[in-house]
Amino acid sequence: MSLLSAQRVVVIDVETTGFDPASDVLLEVAVVALEGEDICESWATLVRPSRAIPLGATAVHGIDTVMVAEAPEPKRVAADLRRRCGTSMLAFHHARFDLAFLAPLLRDAGEPPLWNPVIDTLGLARGLPGFSGHSLPELAARLRLPRERAHRALGDARTTARLLVQLATRWEERRGVASLAELAALSQDALRLPARREAAGEDGGGGRDIPDRATLRLDLFGSPAEGGNAMQTTAAVPEIGQMAPEFRLKGPGGQFFTLTEYRGRKNVVLAFFPLAFSPVCSHQLPALEKQMSRFRNLDAEVLGISVDSHFANDAFAKHLGLSFPLLSDFEREASAAYGVLVADKGHSGRALFAVDRQGRIVHRDVSPAPGDPAQIPDHEKVLRALESLR
């Protein structure tokens, strides 16, 4: 049984007048549904734009002003798209581009955002060896996928679907990936990590082989033999008695969470962890979950925080069966404010903070070695700190 046999995946592609969602507009949307490894549904529609189509854009995809004159209005397209996506896992090739145009389409039509988990085939390709180019045409040629009409939404969506089948199989066989949720998280990791390496001068820009998250731990945290397992941050950890830094982070379903909303009502435990689906985090968070009844008895809310996207965190929480929310510090501002950002690696360290109802820090426990299972912050200590507030 393959990874893709577990659930339906909806693959999406768009065509636009250009690359800037602030000044360019959507022209075409296509949806291809995968059940197992087979395409079971295809849908595409032009979108009536609010402005004329530049000749340069028409030269790329062939869509001109005459073709879209009688196309459906954006509101109708948005409703059709949202219905076809449902709650399915989504897949894109370079998801950030497509979602940047789909978000305003849905928002302006009054439709719910696409908060579904996302697999990015661009990330999956970058995370595997053997690909010198990562554009959709280059990958299709390299893997000898059936030729489709390039630079039209339906053709590119069908190609992306076939590409996903090939790449998911490789990740499953070579990396031991066990679920689509893990595949989604890894695809986003693989997009972020080469960018950090290139900025640090560690990579020539061609990307590197991204291993599974068990091995990724050594890549991100450093090998103990090299002394890289010790956390090195660039900011001070707030002192006990100080006001806890405020944050506004996306949690389940893209809902925003702030620390202020708990002021005067609840104590709060902040559990920073480096990466969703990594092995030590997969132990740390279930251990917290086992103590949830004790935290609730002490009138404390537990919030997990990592630099993963809220899509990855949602999938990770579901995978682990967590009852407390995981928040996305995607811009790394909260990790920096609490002094736990490992700046050269781009992820947070592992830490527990307890914040009382007045918003003051009453306990802090920052692991000096985030990759060491023996140095997970002590839950009993934070529970004792909360008990002292009674």
Coordinates of N, CA and C in Angstrom, one line a residue, residues 110-286:
G110 N -15.8 35.8 -0.1 CA -16.4 35.4 1.2 C -16.3 33.9 1.5
E111 N -15.4 33.2 0.8 CA -15.2 31.8 1.0 C -14.1 31.5 2.1
P112 N -14.2 30.4 2.8 CA -13.2 30.1 3.8 C -11.8 29.9 3.2
P113 N -10.8 30.3 3.9 CA -9.4 30.1 3.4 C -9.1 28.7 3.2
L114 N -8.0 28.4 2.4 CA -7.5 27.0 2.2 C -6.6 26.7 3.3
W115 N -7.1 26.2 4.4 CA -6.3 25.9 5.6 C -5.9 24.4 5.6
N116 N -6.1 23.7 4.5 CA -5.8 22.3 4.4 C -4.3 22.1 4.4
P117 N -3.9 20.9 4.9 CA -2.5 20.6 4.8 C -2.0 20.6 3.4
V118 N -0.7 21.0 3.1 CA -0.2 21.2 1.8 C 1.1 20.4 1.6
I119 N 1.1 19.7 0.5 CA 2.4 19.0 0.0 C 2.9 19.9 -1.1
D120 N 4.2 20.2 -1.1 CA 4.8 21.0 -2.2 C 5.8 20.1 -2.9
T121 N 5.5 19.8 -4.2 CA 6.3 18.9 -4.9 C 7.7 19.5 -5.2
L122 N 7.7 20.9 -5.2 CA 9.0 21.5 -5.4 C 10.0 21.2 -4.2
G123 N 9.4 21.2 -3.0 CA 10.2 20.8 -1.8 C 10.6 19.3 -1.9
L124 N 9.7 18.5 -2.3 CA 10.0 17.0 -2.4 C 11.1 16.8 -3.4
A125 N 11.1 17.5 -4.5 CA 12.2 17.3 -5.5 C 13.5 17.9 -5.0
R126 N 13.5 19.0 -4.3 CA 14.7 19.6 -3.8 C 15.3 18.7 -2.7
G127 N 14.5 17.9 -2.0 CA 15.0 17.1 -0.9 C 15.5 15.7 -1.3
L128 N 15.5 15.5 -2.7 CA 16.1 14.2 -3.2 C 17.3 14.4 -4.1
P129 N 18.2 13.5 -4.1 CA 19.3 13.6 -5.0 C 19.0 13.3 -6.4
G130 N 19.8 13.8 -7.4 CA 19.6 13.4 -8.7 C 18.9 14.3 -9.6
F131 N 18.4 15.5 -9.1 CA 17.7 16.4 -9.9 C 18.5 17.7 -10.0
S132 N 19.0 18.0 -11.2 CA 19.8 19.2 -11.4 C 18.9 20.5 -11.6
G133 N 17.6 20.3 -12.0 CA 16.7 21.4 -12.1 C 15.4 21.0 -11.4
H134 N 14.7 22.0 -10.9 CA 13.5 21.7 -10.1 C 12.2 22.3 -10.7
S135 N 12.3 22.9 -11.9 CA 11.1 23.4 -12.5 C 10.2 22.2 -12.9
L136 N 8.9 22.5 -13.1 CA 8.0 21.4 -13.4 C 8.4 20.8 -14.7
P137 N 8.7 21.5 -15.8 CA 9.1 20.9 -17.1 C 10.4 20.1 -16.9
E138 N 11.3 20.6 -16.2 CA 12.6 19.8 -16.0 C 12.4 18.5 -15.3
L139 N 11.6 18.6 -14.2 CA 11.3 17.3 -13.5 C 10.5 16.3 -14.3
A140 N 9.5 16.9 -15.1 CA 8.7 16.0 -15.9 C 9.6 15.3 -17.0
A141 N 10.5 16.0 -17.5 CA 11.4 15.4 -18.5 C 12.3 14.4 -17.9
R142 N 12.9 14.7 -16.7 CA 13.8 13.9 -16.0 C 13.1 12.5 -15.6
L143 N 11.8 12.6 -15.3 CA 11.1 11.4 -14.8 C 10.3 10.8 -16.0
R144 N 10.4 11.4 -17.2 CA 9.8 10.8 -18.4 C 8.2 10.7 -18.1
L145 N 7.7 11.8 -17.6 CA 6.2 11.8 -17.4 C 5.5 12.1 -18.7
P146 N 4.3 11.6 -18.9 CA 3.5 11.9 -20.1 C 3.5 13.4 -20.4
R147 N 3.6 13.8 -21.6 CA 3.6 15.2 -22.0 C 2.2 15.8 -21.9
E148 N 2.1 16.9 -21.3 CA 0.9 17.7 -21.2 C 1.1 19.1 -21.7
R149 N 0.1 19.8 -21.9 CA 0.2 21.2 -22.4 C 0.8 22.1 -21.3
A150 N 2.0 22.5 -21.4 CA 2.7 23.3 -20.4 C 2.1 24.7 -20.3
H151 N 2.2 25.3 -19.2 CA 1.8 26.7 -18.9 C 0.3 26.9 -19.2
R152 N -0.5 25.8 -19.0 CA -1.9 25.9 -18.9 C -2.3 25.1 -17.6
A153 N -3.2 25.6 -16.8 CA -3.4 25.1 -15.5 C -3.7 23.6 -15.4
L154 N -4.6 23.1 -16.3 CA -4.9 21.7 -16.3 C -3.8 20.8 -16.6
G155 N -3.0 21.2 -17.7 CA -1.9 20.4 -18.0 C -0.8 20.3 -16.9
D156 N -0.6 21.5 -16.3 CA 0.4 21.6 -15.2 C -0.1 20.8 -14.0
A157 N -1.4 20.9 -13.7 CA -1.9 20.2 -12.6 C -1.8 18.7 -12.8
R158 N -2.1 18.2 -13.9 CA -2.0 16.8 -14.2 C -0.5 16.3 -14.1
T159 N 0.4 17.2 -14.6 CA 1.8 16.8 -14.5 C 2.3 16.8 -13.0
T160 N 1.8 17.8 -12.3 CA 2.1 17.8 -10.8 C 1.6 16.6 -10.1
A161 N 0.4 16.2 -10.5 CA -0.2 15.0 -9.8 C 0.7 13.7 -10.1
R162 N 1.2 13.6 -11.4 CA 2.0 12.4 -11.7 C 3.4 12.6 -11.0
L163 N 3.9 13.8 -11.0 CA 5.1 14.1 -10.3 C 5.0 13.7 -8.8
L164 N 3.9 14.0 -8.2 CA 3.7 13.7 -6.8 C 3.7 12.2 -6.6
V165 N 3.1 11.4 -7.4 CA 3.1 10.0 -7.3 C 4.6 9.4 -7.3
Q166 N 5.4 10.0 -8.3 CA 6.7 9.5 -8.4 C 7.6 9.9 -7.1
L167 N 7.4 11.1 -6.7 CA 8.3 11.6 -5.6 C 7.8 11.0 -4.3
A168 N 6.5 10.8 -4.1 CA 6.1 10.2 -2.8 C 6.6 8.8 -2.7
T169 N 6.6 8.1 -3.8 CA 7.2 6.7 -3.8 C 8.7 6.8 -3.4
R170 N 9.4 7.7 -3.9 CA 10.8 7.8 -3.6 C 11.1 8.1 -2.1
W171 N 10.3 9.1 -1.6 CA 10.4 9.4 -0.2 C 10.0 8.3 0.7
E172 N 9.0 7.5 0.3 CA 8.6 6.4 1.1 C 9.7 5.3 1.1
E173 N 10.2 5.0 -0.1 CA 11.2 3.9 -0.2 C 12.6 4.3 0.4
R174 N 13.0 5.5 0.1 CA 14.4 5.9 0.5 C 14.5 6.6 1.9
R175 N 13.4 7.1 2.3 CA 13.4 7.9 3.6 C 12.5 7.3 4.7
G176 N 11.7 6.3 4.3 CA 10.9 5.7 5.3 C 9.7 6.6 5.8
V177 N 9.3 7.5 5.0 CA 8.2 8.4 5.3 C 6.9 7.5 5.4
A178 N 6.2 7.7 6.5 CA 5.1 6.8 6.8 C 3.7 7.4 6.6
S179 N 3.6 8.7 6.4 CA 2.2 9.3 6.2 C 2.3 10.5 5.3
L180 N 1.2 10.9 4.8 CA 1.1 12.1 4.0 C 1.3 13.3 4.8
A181 N 0.9 13.3 6.1 CA 1.2 14.4 6.9 C 2.7 14.7 7.1
E182 N 3.4 13.6 7.3 CA 4.9 13.8 7.4 C 5.5 14.2 6.1
L183 N 5.0 13.7 5.0 CA 5.5 14.1 3.7 C 5.2 15.6 3.5
A184 N 4.1 16.1 3.9 CA 3.8 17.5 3.7 C 4.8 18.4 4.5
A185 N 5.0 18.0 5.8 CA 5.9 18.7 6.6 C 7.4 18.7 6.0
L186 N 7.8 17.5 5.6 CA 9.1 17.4 5.0 C 9.3 18.2 3.7
S187 N 8.2 18.3 2.9 CA 8.3 19.1 1.7 C 8.5 20.6 2.0
Q188 N 8.0 21.1 3.1 CA 8.2 22.5 3.5 C 9.6 22.7 4.1
D189 N 10.1 21.7 4.9 CA 11.4 21.7 5.4 C 12.4 21.8 4.3
A190 N 12.3 21.0 3.3 CA 13.2 21.0 2.2 C 13.3 22.3 1.4
L191 N 12.2 23.0 1.4 CA 12.2 24.3 0.8 C 13.0 25.4 1.6
R192 N 12.8 25.3 3.0 CA 13.5 26.3 3.8 C 15.0 26.0 4.0
L193 N 15.4 24.8 4.2 CA 16.7 24.4 4.5 C 17.8 24.9 3.5
P194 N 17.6 24.6 2.2 CA 18.6 25.0 1.2 C 18.7 26.5 1.2
A195 N 17.6 27.3 1.4 CA 17.7 28.7 1.4 C 18.6 29.2 2.6
R196 N 18.5 28.6 3.7 CA 19.3 29.0 4.9 C 20.7 28.6 4.6
R197 N 21.0 27.5 4.0 CA 22.4 27.1 3.7 C 23.0 28.0 2.7
E198 N 22.2 28.4 1.7 CA 22.8 29.3 0.7 C 23.1 30.6 1.3
A199 N 22.2 31.1 2.1 CA 22.5 32.4 2.8 C 23.7 32.4 3.6
A200 N 24.0 31.2 4.2 CA 25.2 31.0 5.1 C 26.4 30.6 4.3
G201 N 26.3 30.5 3.0 CA 27.4 30.2 2.2 C 27.8 28.7 2.3
E202 N 26.9 27.8 2.8 CA 27.2 26.4 2.9 C 26.8 25.6 1.7
D203 N 26.0 26.2 0.8 CA 25.5 25.4 -0.3 C 25.7 26.3 -1.6
G204 N 26.0 25.7 -2.6 CA 26.2 26.4 -3.9 C 24.9 26.8 -4.5
G205 N 23.8 26.6 -3.9 CA 22.5 27.1 -4.4 C 21.8 25.9 -5.1
G206 N 22.5 24.8 -5.3 CA 21.8 23.7 -6.0 C 21.1 22.8 -5.1
G207 N 21.1 23.1 -3.8 CA 20.3 22.2 -2.8 C 21.2 21.0 -2.5
R208 N 20.7 20.3 -1.5 CA 21.4 19.1 -1.1 C 20.4 18.0 -0.7
D209 N 20.8 16.8 -0.6 CA 20.0 15.7 -0.3 C 19.4 15.9 1.1
I210 N 18.1 16.1 1.3 CA 17.5 16.3 2.6 C 17.0 14.9 3.1
P211 N 17.6 14.5 4.2 CA 17.2 13.1 4.7 C 15.9 13.2 5.4
D212 N 15.5 12.0 6.0 CA 14.3 11.9 6.8 C 14.6 12.7 8.1
R213 N 13.5 12.9 8.9 CA 13.7 13.8 10.0 C 14.5 13.2 11.1
A214 N 14.6 11.9 11.2 CA 15.5 11.3 12.2 C 17.0 11.7 11.9
T215 N 17.4 11.7 10.6 CA 18.7 12.1 10.2 C 18.8 13.6 10.1
L216 N 17.7 14.3 9.8 CA 17.6 15.7 9.7 C 18.0 16.4 11.1
R217 N 17.7 15.6 12.1 CA 18.1 16.1 13.5 C 19.6 16.5 13.5
L218 N 20.5 15.6 12.9 CA 21.9 15.9 12.9 C 22.2 17.1 12.0
D219 N 21.4 17.2 10.9 CA 21.7 18.3 10.0 C 21.3 19.6 10.6
L220 N 20.2 19.7 11.3 CA 19.8 20.9 11.9 C 20.4 21.2 13.3
F221 N 20.6 20.2 14.1 CA 21.0 20.4 15.4 C 22.5 20.3 15.6
G222 N 23.2 19.7 14.6 CA 24.6 19.5 14.7 C 25.0 18.1 15.2
S223 N 26.0 17.5 14.8 CA 26.5 16.2 15.4 C 27.1 16.4 16.7
P224 N 26.8 15.6 17.7 CA 27.4 15.7 19.0 C 28.9 15.6 18.9
A225 N 29.4 14.8 17.9 CA 30.9 14.6 17.8 C 31.5 15.9 17.4
E226 N 30.8 16.8 16.7 CA 31.3 18.1 16.3 C 31.0 19.2 17.3
G227 N 30.4 18.9 18.4 CA 30.0 19.9 19.3 C 28.9 20.7 18.9
G228 N 28.1 20.3 17.8 CA 27.1 21.2 17.3 C 25.8 21.0 18.0
N229 N 25.7 20.1 18.9 CA 24.4 19.8 19.5 C 24.0 20.8 20.6
A230 N 25.0 21.6 21.0 CA 24.7 22.6 22.0 C 24.0 23.8 21.4
M231 N 23.0 24.3 22.0 CA 22.2 25.4 21.5 C 22.9 26.7 21.6
Q232 N 23.0 27.5 20.5 CA 23.7 28.8 20.5 C 22.7 29.8 20.0
T233 N 22.2 30.7 20.9 CA 21.2 31.6 20.5 C 21.8 33.0 20.5
T234 N 21.1 34.0 20.0 CA 21.6 35.4 19.8 C 20.9 36.3 20.7
A235 N 20.0 35.9 21.6 CA 19.2 36.8 22.5 C 19.1 36.2 23.9
A236 N 18.9 37.0 24.9 CA 18.8 36.6 26.2 C 17.4 36.0 26.5
V237 N 17.4 34.9 27.3 CA 16.2 34.3 27.8 C 15.6 35.2 28.8
P238 N 14.3 35.6 28.8 CA 13.6 36.4 29.8 C 13.8 35.8 31.2
E239 N 14.0 36.7 32.2 CA 14.2 36.3 33.5 C 12.8 36.0 34.2
I240 N 12.9 35.1 35.2 CA 11.7 34.9 36.0 C 11.3 36.2 36.7
G241 N 10.0 36.5 36.6 CA 9.5 37.7 37.2 C 9.2 38.8 36.1
Q242 N 9.9 38.6 34.9 CA 9.6 39.6 33.8 C 8.3 39.3 33.2
M243 N 7.7 40.3 32.5 CA 6.5 40.1 31.7 C 6.9 39.2 30.5
A244 N 6.1 38.3 30.2 CA 6.3 37.4 29.1 C 6.1 38.1 27.8
P245 N 7.0 38.0 26.8 CA 6.8 38.7 25.5 C 5.5 38.3 24.8
E246 N 4.8 39.2 24.3 CA 3.6 39.0 23.6 C 3.9 38.3 22.2
F247 N 2.9 37.6 21.7 CA 3.0 37.0 20.4 C 1.6 36.9 19.7
R248 N 1.6 36.8 18.4 CA 0.4 36.5 17.7 C 0.7 35.5 16.6
L249 N 0.3 34.3 16.9 CA 0.8 33.1 16.0 C -0.4 32.3 15.6
K250 N -0.3 31.8 14.4 CA -1.3 30.9 13.8 C -1.3 29.5 14.5
G251 N -2.5 29.1 14.9 CA -2.7 27.8 15.4 C -3.6 26.9 14.5
P252 N -4.3 26.0 15.1 CA -5.1 25.1 14.3 C -6.1 25.8 13.4
G253 N -6.1 25.3 12.1 CA -7.0 26.0 11.1 C -6.6 27.4 10.7
G254 N -5.4 27.8 11.1 CA -5.0 29.2 10.8 C -5.5 30.2 11.8
Q255 N -6.2 29.8 12.8 CA -6.7 30.8 13.8 C -5.5 31.4 14.6
F256 N -5.6 32.7 14.9 CA -4.6 33.4 15.6 C -4.7 33.2 17.1
F257 N -3.6 33.0 17.8 CA -3.5 32.9 19.2 C -2.6 34.0 19.7
T258 N -3.0 34.7 20.8 CA -2.1 35.7 21.5 C -2.0 35.3 22.9
L259 N -0.9 35.8 23.6 CA -0.7 35.6 25.0 C -1.7 36.4 25.8
T260 N -2.0 37.6 25.2 CA -2.9 38.6 25.9 C -4.3 38.0 26.2
E261 N -4.8 37.1 25.3 CA -6.1 36.6 25.5 C -6.3 35.8 26.7
Y262 N -5.2 35.3 27.3 CA -5.2 34.5 28.5 C -5.0 35.3 29.8
R263 N -4.7 36.6 29.6 CA -4.4 37.5 30.8 C -5.6 37.6 31.7
G264 N -5.4 37.3 33.0 CA -6.5 37.4 33.9 C -7.4 36.2 34.0
R265 N -7.2 35.2 33.1 CA -8.0 34.1 33.0 C -7.3 32.8 33.3
K266 N -6.1 32.6 32.7 CA -5.5 31.3 32.7 C -4.0 31.5 32.9
N267 N -3.3 30.5 33.6 CA -1.9 30.4 33.5 C -1.6 29.8 32.1
V268 N -0.4 30.0 31.6 CA -0.1 29.5 30.3 C 1.3 28.8 30.4
V269 N 1.4 27.6 29.7 CA 2.7 26.9 29.6 C 3.0 27.0 28.1
L270 N 4.2 27.5 27.8 CA 4.7 27.6 26.4 C 5.7 26.5 26.2
A271 N 5.5 25.6 25.3 CA 6.4 24.5 25.0 C 7.0 24.7 23.6
F272 N 8.2 25.3 23.6 CA 8.9 25.4 22.3 C 9.6 24.1 21.9
F273 N 9.4 23.8 20.6 CA 10.0 22.6 20.1 C 10.6 22.8 18.7
P274 N 11.7 22.2 18.3 CA 12.3 22.6 17.1 C 11.6 22.2 15.8
L275 N 11.1 21.0 15.6 CA 10.6 20.6 14.3 C 9.5 19.5 14.5
A276 N 8.4 19.8 13.8 CA 7.3 18.8 13.7 C 7.9 17.5 13.1
F277 N 7.4 16.4 13.5 CA 7.8 15.0 13.0 C 9.2 14.6 13.2
S278 N 10.0 15.4 14.0 CA 11.3 15.0 14.3 C 11.2 14.0 15.5
P279 N 12.2 13.1 15.7 CA 12.0 12.1 16.7 C 12.0 12.5 18.1
V280 N 12.8 13.5 18.5 CA 12.8 13.9 19.9 C 11.5 14.7 20.2
C281 N 11.0 15.5 19.3 CA 9.7 16.3 19.4 C 8.6 15.3 19.5
S282 N 8.7 14.2 18.8 CA 7.6 13.2 18.8 C 7.6 12.4 20.1
H283 N 8.6 12.6 20.9 CA 8.6 12.1 22.3 C 8.2 13.2 23.3
Q284 N 8.7 14.4 23.1 CA 8.4 15.5 24.0 C 7.0 15.8 24.2
L285 N 6.3 16.0 23.0 CA 4.9 16.5 23.1 C 3.9 15.4 23.6
P286 N 4.0 14.1 23.2 CA 3.2 13.1 23.9 C 3.4 13.1 25.4

